[in-house]
Amino acid sequence: MKKPVLVIASTGAANLASVVAMCERAGVEPVITKDPGLVADAEKLLLPGVGAFGAAMENLSAGKLDKVLASRIDKKQPTMGICLGMQLFCESSHEAPGVGGIGAIPARVQRFSPGLPLPQLGWNRVRPGGGEDFIEAGWAYFANSYRITEVPEDFSCAWSDYGERFVAAMTAGVDPASGIPAILLCQFHPELSGTWGQRLFRRWMGLEARVREKAKGGETGCPGKNPSPASFRRGTALRILPCLDIKGGRVVKGTRFQNLVDSGDPVELAAVFQAEKVSSRLSGRSWASMASTKQSSAPFGNATSHTAMRRSPAVRPMLAKNSFACAVRFLRASPSAWSARVPLAGGLMASTKSAVAGLSDNS
């Protein structure tokens, strides 16, 4: 059976690796291009995120892709946008004063209100608004400092809160027979949003029927019901980030990736965390020590892990010289509640395995 094809428009300012990985997990063939003809004629098209509004628009305009992309929205050709890719379809952004967007959507992108920690990095609730039947309630991963606050005409939307309400996603041009919208624009990253995000992508590609299976409390992919007061005000879930430094598919320990010592299999070590219900307390124990003694605290052994812990936004490879660090996200929760509050696809072991599998030392 021939794989469905997703044409990915290159903005010159996006990290495409996670999007390509999402396609591969879904059995979709990704085709990355800057060819206006391929973009115009694509059966399904994606404009990816990550990057700066001004630089991305400069690249799209130089490649004559801006007008082609605007035409797709006007004609309701199946088009998806992720994060920055969603914002580029708007008229303008406060991130790049004086720079016009694609302009297919009558909206302006504005910065979050002062006083909020920016960028928003983390899992946040997504709630479908009135008339939005395609996007299910759940938890998604966000990485943004700018947002849209008003729903354009002819669009329905899902909302999130980060100190204030903002548009988490928009849909338009719904096919009455399948219920699939032609236009799906997401401020969040479905490729980093676990099973919830993967299912959303598969449904939009026509690979999976809508399943109204709800987690306890009516939300899918929910990372917990007891956020701290600070996270409640922002809408996000708090978490700590134990990290695995990996080389050649094995966990290694060292200092700045020098004098490395093999510490075991990443999936097996993740299983220890899951079985022992990691607490939010950090210690100086090494991964190898944790694996052998099965301590329940979350250990870190070197500065590289601490850096990854602070900066890593999701389960994904972190680039480093001849290696990468796989960051594993946990909620800050009591040990007794931990296992039910992990906002990751298929549990910690599956998430770690998917992040590690198929990646080389030079990824």
CSV table of C-alpha atoms in Angstrom, one decimal:
chain,number,residue,atom,x,y,z
A,1,MET,CA,0.0,0.0,0.0
A,2,LYS,CA,1.4,3.4,-1.0
A,3,LYS,CA,2.2,5.8,1.8
A,4,PRO,CA,0.3,9.1,1.9
A,5,VAL,CA,2.5,12.0,1.1
A,6,LEU,CA,2.9,15.2,3.1
A,7,VAL,CA,4.6,18.1,1.4
A,8,ILE,CA,6.5,20.3,3.9
A,9,ALA,CA,7.2,23.9,2.8
A,10,SER,CA,10.7,24.8,3.9
A,11,THR,CA,10.9,28.2,5.6
A,12,GLY,CA,14.6,28.1,6.0
A,13,ALA,CA,14.1,28.8,9.7
A,14,ALA,CA,12.5,25.6,11.0
A,15,ASN,CA,13.8,22.5,12.8
A,16,LEU,CA,12.3,19.8,10.5
A,17,ALA,CA,13.7,16.7,12.3
A,18,SER,CA,10.8,16.4,14.8
A,19,VAL,CA,8.2,16.9,12.0
A,20,VAL,CA,9.8,14.3,9.8
A,21,ALA,CA,9.9,11.9,12.8
A,22,MET,CA,6.1,12.5,13.3
A,23,CYS,CA,5.5,11.6,9.7
A,24,GLU,CA,7.5,8.5,9.9
A,25,ARG,CA,5.7,7.4,13.1
A,26,ALA,CA,2.4,7.9,11.3
A,27,GLY,CA,3.5,6.0,8.1
A,28,VAL,CA,3.5,9.2,6.1
A,29,GLU,CA,6.1,10.1,3.5
A,30,PRO,CA,7.5,13.6,4.1
A,31,VAL,CA,8.6,15.7,1.1
A,32,ILE,CA,10.5,18.8,2.0
A,33,THR,CA,10.6,21.5,-0.7
A,34,LYS,CA,11.0,25.1,-1.6
A,35,ASP,CA,9.4,24.6,-5.1
A,36,PRO,CA,6.3,26.8,-5.5
A,37,GLY,CA,4.8,24.3,-7.9
A,38,LEU,CA,5.0,21.4,-5.5
A,39,VAL,CA,3.6,23.6,-2.7
A,40,ALA,CA,0.7,24.8,-4.9
A,41,ASP,CA,-0.3,21.3,-6.1
A,42,ALA,CA,0.3,19.3,-2.8
A,43,GLU,CA,-2.6,17.2,-1.7
A,44,LYS,CA,-1.6,17.8,1.9
A,45,LEU,CA,0.8,20.6,2.9
A,46,LEU,CA,2.5,21.5,6.2
A,47,LEU,CA,4.1,24.8,7.1
A,48,PRO,CA,6.4,24.0,10.1
A,49,GLY,CA,7.3,26.1,13.1
A,50,VAL,CA,10.4,27.2,15.1
A,51,GLY,CA,12.3,30.3,14.1
A,52,ALA,CA,11.7,34.0,13.8
A,53,PHE,CA,8.8,35.6,12.1
A,54,GLY,CA,10.9,38.1,10.1
A,55,ALA,CA,13.5,35.7,8.9
A,56,ALA,CA,10.9,33.1,7.9
A,57,MET,CA,8.9,35.7,5.9
A,58,GLU,CA,12.0,36.9,4.1
A,59,ASN,CA,12.7,33.3,3.0
A,60,LEU,CA,9.2,32.6,2.0
A,61,SER,CA,8.9,35.8,0.0
A,62,ALA,CA,12.3,35.3,-1.7
A,63,GLY,CA,11.2,31.8,-2.8
A,64,LYS,CA,7.8,33.2,-4.0
A,65,LEU,CA,6.0,30.8,-1.5
A,66,ASP,CA,4.1,33.5,0.3
A,67,LYS,CA,1.5,34.0,-2.4
A,68,VAL,CA,1.2,30.3,-3.1
A,69,LEU,CA,0.5,29.6,0.6
A,70,ALA,CA,-2.0,32.4,0.8
A,71,SER,CA,-3.8,30.9,-2.2
A,72,ARG,CA,-4.0,27.5,-0.5
A,73,ILE,CA,-5.9,29.1,2.5
A,74,ASP,CA,-8.2,31.0,0.2
A,75,LYS,CA,-9.1,27.9,-1.8
A,76,LYS,CA,-9.3,25.7,1.4
A,77,GLN,CA,-6.7,23.3,0.1
A,78,PRO,CA,-5.6,20.9,2.9
A,79,THR,CA,-3.0,22.9,4.8
A,80,MET,CA,-1.5,22.6,8.3
A,81,GLY,CA,0.6,25.1,10.2
A,82,ILE,CA,2.6,24.5,13.4
A,83,CYS,CA,3.6,27.2,15.9
A,84,LEU,CA,5.4,29.9,13.8
A,85,GLY,CA,3.9,28.2,10.8
A,86,MET,CA,0.4,29.2,12.1
A,87,GLN,CA,1.5,32.8,12.9
A,88,LEU,CA,3.0,33.3,9.4
A,89,PHE,CA,-0.4,33.0,7.8
A,90,CYS,CA,-1.5,36.1,9.7
A,91,GLU,CA,-1.2,39.8,8.6
A,92,SER,CA,1.7,40.7,10.9
A,93,SER,CA,3.5,40.0,14.2
A,94,HIS,CA,4.8,42.1,17.0
A,95,GLU,CA,7.9,40.0,16.8
A,96,ALA,CA,8.9,41.7,13.5
A,97,PRO,CA,7.4,45.3,13.3
A,98,GLY,CA,7.0,46.4,9.7
A,99,VAL,CA,7.2,42.9,8.3
A,100,GLY,CA,4.0,41.7,6.6
A,101,GLY,CA,2.9,38.1,7.0
A,102,ILE,CA,1.3,35.9,4.4
A,103,GLY,CA,-1.9,37.7,5.1
A,104,ALA,CA,-4.3,34.9,4.4
A,105,ILE,CA,-5.8,35.2,8.0
A,106,PRO,CA,-7.1,38.6,9.2
A,107,ALA,CA,-5.3,38.5,12.5
A,108,ARG,CA,-2.3,40.1,14.2
A,109,VAL,CA,0.1,38.1,16.3
A,110,GLN,CA,0.9,39.8,19.6
A,111,ARG,CA,3.4,39.1,22.5
A,112,PHE,CA,2.1,37.7,25.7
A,113,SER,CA,1.3,40.3,28.4
A,114,PRO,CA,4.2,41.5,30.5
A,115,GLY,CA,5.0,39.7,33.7
A,116,LEU,CA,4.7,36.2,32.3
A,117,PRO,CA,7.8,33.9,32.0
A,118,LEU,CA,8.6,33.8,28.3
A,119,PRO,CA,8.8,31.9,26.2
A,120,GLN,CA,6.0,29.6,27.3
A,121,LEU,CA,7.7,26.2,27.4
A,122,GLY,CA,5.7,23.2,28.5
A,123,TRP,CA,2.5,21.3,28.5
A,124,ASN,CA,-0.8,23.2,28.5
A,125,ARG,CA,-4.4,22.3,28.4
A,126,VAL,CA,-6.2,22.6,25.1
A,127,ARG,CA,-10.0,23.1,25.2
A,128,PRO,CA,-12.2,23.2,22.1
A,129,GLY,CA,-14.4,26.2,21.8
A,130,GLY,CA,-17.9,26.4,20.6
A,131,GLY,CA,-18.4,24.9,17.2
A,132,GLU,CA,-15.0,23.2,17.2
A,133,ASP,CA,-15.6,19.4,16.7
A,134,PHE,CA,-12.3,18.2,15.3
A,135,ILE,CA,-9.8,19.2,18.0
A,136,GLU,CA,-10.3,17.1,21.2
A,137,ALA,CA,-9.6,18.4,24.7
A,138,GLY,CA,-6.2,17.3,26.0
A,139,TRP,CA,-2.7,18.5,26.8
A,140,ALA,CA,-0.3,19.8,24.2
A,141,TYR,CA,3.3,21.0,24.2
A,142,PHE,CA,3.9,24.8,23.6
A,143,ALA,CA,7.0,26.8,22.9
A,144,ASN,CA,6.0,30.4,22.2
A,145,SER,CA,6.2,34.0,23.2
A,146,TYR,CA,3.6,35.3,20.8
A,147,ARG,CA,0.0,34.4,20.3
A,148,ILE,CA,-3.3,35.2,18.7
A,149,THR,CA,-6.2,36.2,20.9
A,150,GLU,CA,-9.1,36.6,18.5
A,151,VAL,CA,-10.8,34.0,16.2
A,152,PRO,CA,-10.9,35.1,12.6
A,153,GLU,CA,-14.2,34.9,10.7
A,154,ASP,CA,-15.0,31.5,9.2
A,155,PHE,CA,-12.7,29.7,11.7
A,156,SER,CA,-13.5,27.7,14.8
A,157,CYS,CA,-10.9,27.3,17.4
A,158,ALA,CA,-9.5,25.6,20.6
A,159,TRP,CA,-8.3,27.7,23.5
A,160,SER,CA,-5.5,27.6,26.0
A,161,ASP,CA,-4.6,29.8,29.0
A,162,TYR,CA,-1.2,31.2,29.8
A,163,GLY,CA,-1.9,34.1,32.2
A,164,GLU,CA,-4.6,35.0,29.6
A,165,ARG,CA,-6.7,33.1,27.1
A,166,PHE,CA,-5.2,32.6,23.6
A,167,VAL,CA,-5.9,30.6,20.5
A,168,ALA,CA,-4.3,27.2,20.7
A,169,ALA,CA,-5.5,26.0,17.3
A,170,MET,CA,-7.8,27.0,14.4
A,171,THR,CA,-9.7,25.0,11.8
A,172,ALA,CA,-11.7,25.9,8.7
A,173,GLY,CA,-13.2,24.2,5.6
A,174,VAL,CA,-14.5,21.1,7.3
A,175,ASP,CA,-15.4,18.3,5.0
A,176,PRO,CA,-19.0,17.3,6.0
A,177,ALA,CA,-18.5,13.7,5.1
A,178,SER,CA,-15.2,13.0,7.1
A,179,GLY,CA,-15.3,15.9,9.6
A,180,ILE,CA,-11.7,16.7,8.7
A,181,PRO,CA,-10.9,20.4,8.3
A,182,ALA,CA,-9.0,21.5,5.2
A,183,ILE,CA,-7.1,24.0,7.3
A,184,LEU,CA,-5.6,23.1,10.7
A,185,LEU,CA,-3.3,25.7,12.3
A,186,CYS,CA,-1.8,24.8,15.7
A,187,GLN,CA,0.1,27.1,18.0
A,188,PHE,CA,1.3,24.0,19.9
A,189,HIS,CA,3.6,21.4,18.5
A,190,PRO,CA,1.6,18.2,17.7
A,191,GLU,CA,4.9,16.4,16.9
A,192,LEU,CA,6.0,16.9,20.6
A,193,SER,CA,2.6,16.3,22.2
A,194,GLY,CA,2.6,12.6,22.7
A,195,THR,CA,-0.2,10.3,21.6
A,196,TRP,CA,-2.7,13.2,21.7
A,197,GLY,CA,-0.6,15.2,19.1
A,198,GLN,CA,0.1,12.1,17.0
A,199,ARG,CA,-3.5,11.1,16.9
A,200,LEU,CA,-4.5,14.7,15.9
A,201,PHE,CA,-2.0,14.5,13.0
A,202,ARG,CA,-3.1,11.1,11.9
A,203,ARG,CA,-6.8,12.1,11.9
A,204,TRP,CA,-6.0,15.2,9.8
A,205,MET,CA,-4.1,13.0,7.3
A,206,GLY,CA,-7.2,10.7,7.1
A,207,LEU,CA,-5.4,7.8,8.7
A,208,GLU,CA,-7.4,7.4,11.9
A,209,ALA,CA,-11.1,7.9,12.7
A,210,ARG,CA,-12.0,10.1,15.6
A,211,VAL,CA,-12.2,8.2,18.8
A,212,ARG,CA,-13.9,9.9,21.7
A,213,GLU,CA,-11.9,8.2,24.4
A,214,LYS,CA,-11.4,10.4,27.3
A,215,ALA,CA,-8.9,10.1,30.2
A,216,LYS,CA,-10.3,10.5,33.7
A,217,GLY,CA,-11.6,14.0,34.0
A,218,GLY,CA,-12.5,14.3,30.3
A,219,GLU,CA,-9.0,15.1,28.8
A,220,THR,CA,-6.5,13.0,26.9
A,221,GLY,CA,-2.8,13.1,27.6
A,222,CYS,CA,-3.5,14.9,30.9
A,223,PRO,CA,-0.4,15.3,33.0
A,224,GLY,CA,-2.1,15.8,36.3
A,225,LYS,CA,-4.9,17.5,38.2
A,226,ASN,CA,-3.0,19.2,40.9
A,227,PRO,CA,-0.8,21.9,39.5
A,228,SER,CA,0.8,24.4,41.8
A,229,PRO,CA,-0.9,27.8,42.2
A,230,ALA,CA,1.7,29.4,39.9
A,231,SER,CA,1.2,26.9,37.2
A,232,PHE,CA,-2.6,27.1,37.6
A,233,ARG,CA,-2.5,30.8,37.0
A,234,ARG,CA,-0.4,30.3,33.8
A,235,GLY,CA,-2.3,27.1,32.7
A,236,THR,CA,0.8,25.0,32.3
A,237,ALA,CA,2.0,21.9,34.2
A,238,LEU,CA,5.1,22.1,36.3
A,239,ARG,CA,7.8,19.4,35.7
A,240,ILE,CA,11.4,18.4,36.3
A,241,LEU,CA,13.6,17.1,33.6
A,242,PRO,CA,15.9,14.2,34.4
A,243,CYS,CA,18.2,13.7,31.4
A,244,LEU,CA,20.0,10.9,29.7
A,245,ASP,CA,23.3,11.6,28.0
A,246,ILE,CA,23.5,9.2,25.1
A,247,LYS,CA,26.2,8.1,22.6
A,248,GLY,CA,25.9,5.2,20.2
A,249,GLY,CA,22.5,4.3,21.8
A,250,ARG,CA,24.0,3.9,25.3
A,251,VAL,CA,23.7,6.1,28.3
A,252,VAL,CA,27.1,7.6,29.1
A,253,LYS,CA,28.5,9.7,32.0
A,254,GLY,CA,31.4,12.0,31.9
A,255,THR,CA,32.3,15.7,32.0
A,256,ARG,CA,31.4,17.7,28.9
A,257,PHE,CA,31.3,14.4,27.0
A,258,GLN,CA,34.9,13.6,27.8
A,259,ASN,CA,36.2,10.4,29.5
A,260,LEU,CA,32.8,8.8,29.0
A,261,VAL,CA,31.8,5.7,30.9
A,262,ASP,CA,29.0,3.4,29.7
A,263,SER,CA,26.1,3.5,32.2
A,264,GLY,CA,23.6,1.2,30.5
A,265,ASP,CA,20.6,1.0,28.2
A,266,PRO,CA,18.4,4.2,28.1
A,267,VAL,CA,15.1,2.3,28.0
A,268,GLU,CA,16.1,0.1,30.9
A,269,LEU,CA,17.1,3.1,33.0
A,270,ALA,CA,13.9,4.9,32.1
A,271,ALA,CA,12.0,1.7,33.3
A,272,VAL,CA,13.7,2.0,36.7
A,273,PHE,CA,12.4,5.6,37.0
A,274,GLN,CA,8.9,4.5,36.0
A,275,ALA,CA,8.9,1.5,38.3
A,276,GLU,CA,10.3,3.4,41.3
A,277,LYS,CA,8.1,6.5,40.8
A,278,VAL,CA,10.7,9.2,40.6
A,279,SER,CA,10.3,12.0,43.1
A,280,SER,CA,11.0,15.7,42.5
A,281,ARG,CA,14.1,15.7,44.7
A,282,LEU,CA,17.5,15.8,42.9
A,283,SER,CA,20.7,14.2,44.1
A,284,GLY,CA,24.2,13.8,42.8
A,285,ARG,CA,24.0,10.1,42.2
A,286,SER,CA,24.9,8.9,38.8
A,287,TRP,CA,22.6,7.0,36.5
A,288,ALA,CA,24.7,3.8,36.9
A,289,SER,CA,24.3,4.1,40.7
A,290,MET,CA,20.6,4.7,40.4
A,291,ALA,CA,20.2,1.6,38.2
A,292,SER,CA,22.1,-0.6,40.5
A,293,THR,CA,20.7,0.6,43.8
A,294,LYS,CA,17.2,1.6,42.4
A,295,GLN,CA,17.2,4.9,44.3
A,296,SER,CA,13.9,6.8,43.8
A,297,SER,CA,15.5,10.2,43.6
A,298,ALA,CA,16.3,11.8,40.2
A,299,PRO,CA,20.1,11.8,39.7
A,300,PHE,CA,22.3,14.0,37.7
A,301,GLY,CA,26.0,13.5,37.3
A,302,ASN,CA,27.5,16.4,35.3
A,303,ALA,CA,27.0,19.9,34.1
A,304,THR,CA,25.8,18.8,30.7
A,305,SER,CA,22.7,17.1,32.3
A,306,HIS,CA,21.9,20.2,34.3
A,307,THR,CA,22.1,22.3,31.2
A,308,ALA,CA,19.8,19.9,29.3
A,309,MET,CA,17.5,19.8,32.3
A,310,ARG,CA,17.1,23.6,32.3
A,311,ARG,CA,16.8,24.0,28.6
A,312,SER,CA,15.1,20.9,27.2
A,313,PRO,CA,11.4,21.5,26.2
A,314,ALA,CA,10.3,17.9,25.5
A,315,VAL,CA,11.4,14.3,24.8
A,316,ARG,CA,13.7,14.9,21.9
A,317,PRO,CA,17.4,14.8,21.0
A,318,MET,CA,19.6,17.5,22.3
A,319,LEU,CA,22.5,18.2,19.9
A,320,ALA,CA,26.0,18.0,21.2
A,321,LYS,CA,29.4,17.2,19.8
A,322,ASN,CA,29.4,13.6,18.5
A,323,SER,CA,26.4,12.8,20.8
A,324,PHE,CA,23.0,13.9,21.9
A,325,ALA,CA,21.2,14.1,25.2
A,326,CYS,CA,17.7,12.7,25.4
A,327,ALA,CA,15.7,14.7,27.9
A,328,VAL,CA,12.9,13.0,29.6
A,329,ARG,CA,10.1,15.1,31.0
A,330,PHE,CA,8.5,14.4,34.4
A,331,LEU,CA,5.9,16.3,36.4
A,332,ARG,CA,6.8,17.7,39.8
A,333,ALA,CA,4.6,15.3,41.8
A,334,SER,CA,4.5,13.2,44.9
A,335,PRO,CA,5.9,9.7,44.3
A,336,SER,CA,2.5,8.1,44.9
A,337,ALA,CA,0.9,10.2,42.1
A,338,TRP,CA,3.8,10.2,39.7
A,339,SER,CA,2.9,7.3,37.4
A,340,ALA,CA,-0.5,8.7,36.7
A,341,ARG,CA,0.7,12.1,35.8
A,342,VAL,CA,3.4,11.6,33.2
A,343,PRO,CA,2.4,13.6,30.1
A,344,LEU,CA,4.2,11.4,27.7
A,345,ALA,CA,3.2,9.1,24.8
A,346,GLY,CA,2.7,5.5,25.9
A,347,GLY,CA,4.6,5.9,29.2
A,348,LEU,CA,8.1,6.8,30.0
A,349,MET,CA,9.7,3.7,28.4
A,350,ALA,CA,7.9,4.2,25.1
A,351,SER,CA,8.8,7.9,25.0
A,352,THR,CA,12.4,7.3,25.7
A,353,LYS,CA,12.6,4.5,23.2
A,354,SER,CA,11.0,6.7,20.5
A,355,ALA,CA,13.4,9.5,21.2
A,356,VAL,CA,16.4,7.2,21.0
A,357,ALA,CA,15.4,4.9,18.1
A,358,GLY,CA,16.9,5.6,14.8
A,359,LEU,CA,19.1,8.5,15.8
A,360,SER,CA,22.8,8.4,15.0
A,361,ASP,CA,25.7,10.1,16.9
A,362,ASN,CA,25.6,12.9,14.4
A,363,SER,CA,21.9,13.5,14.4
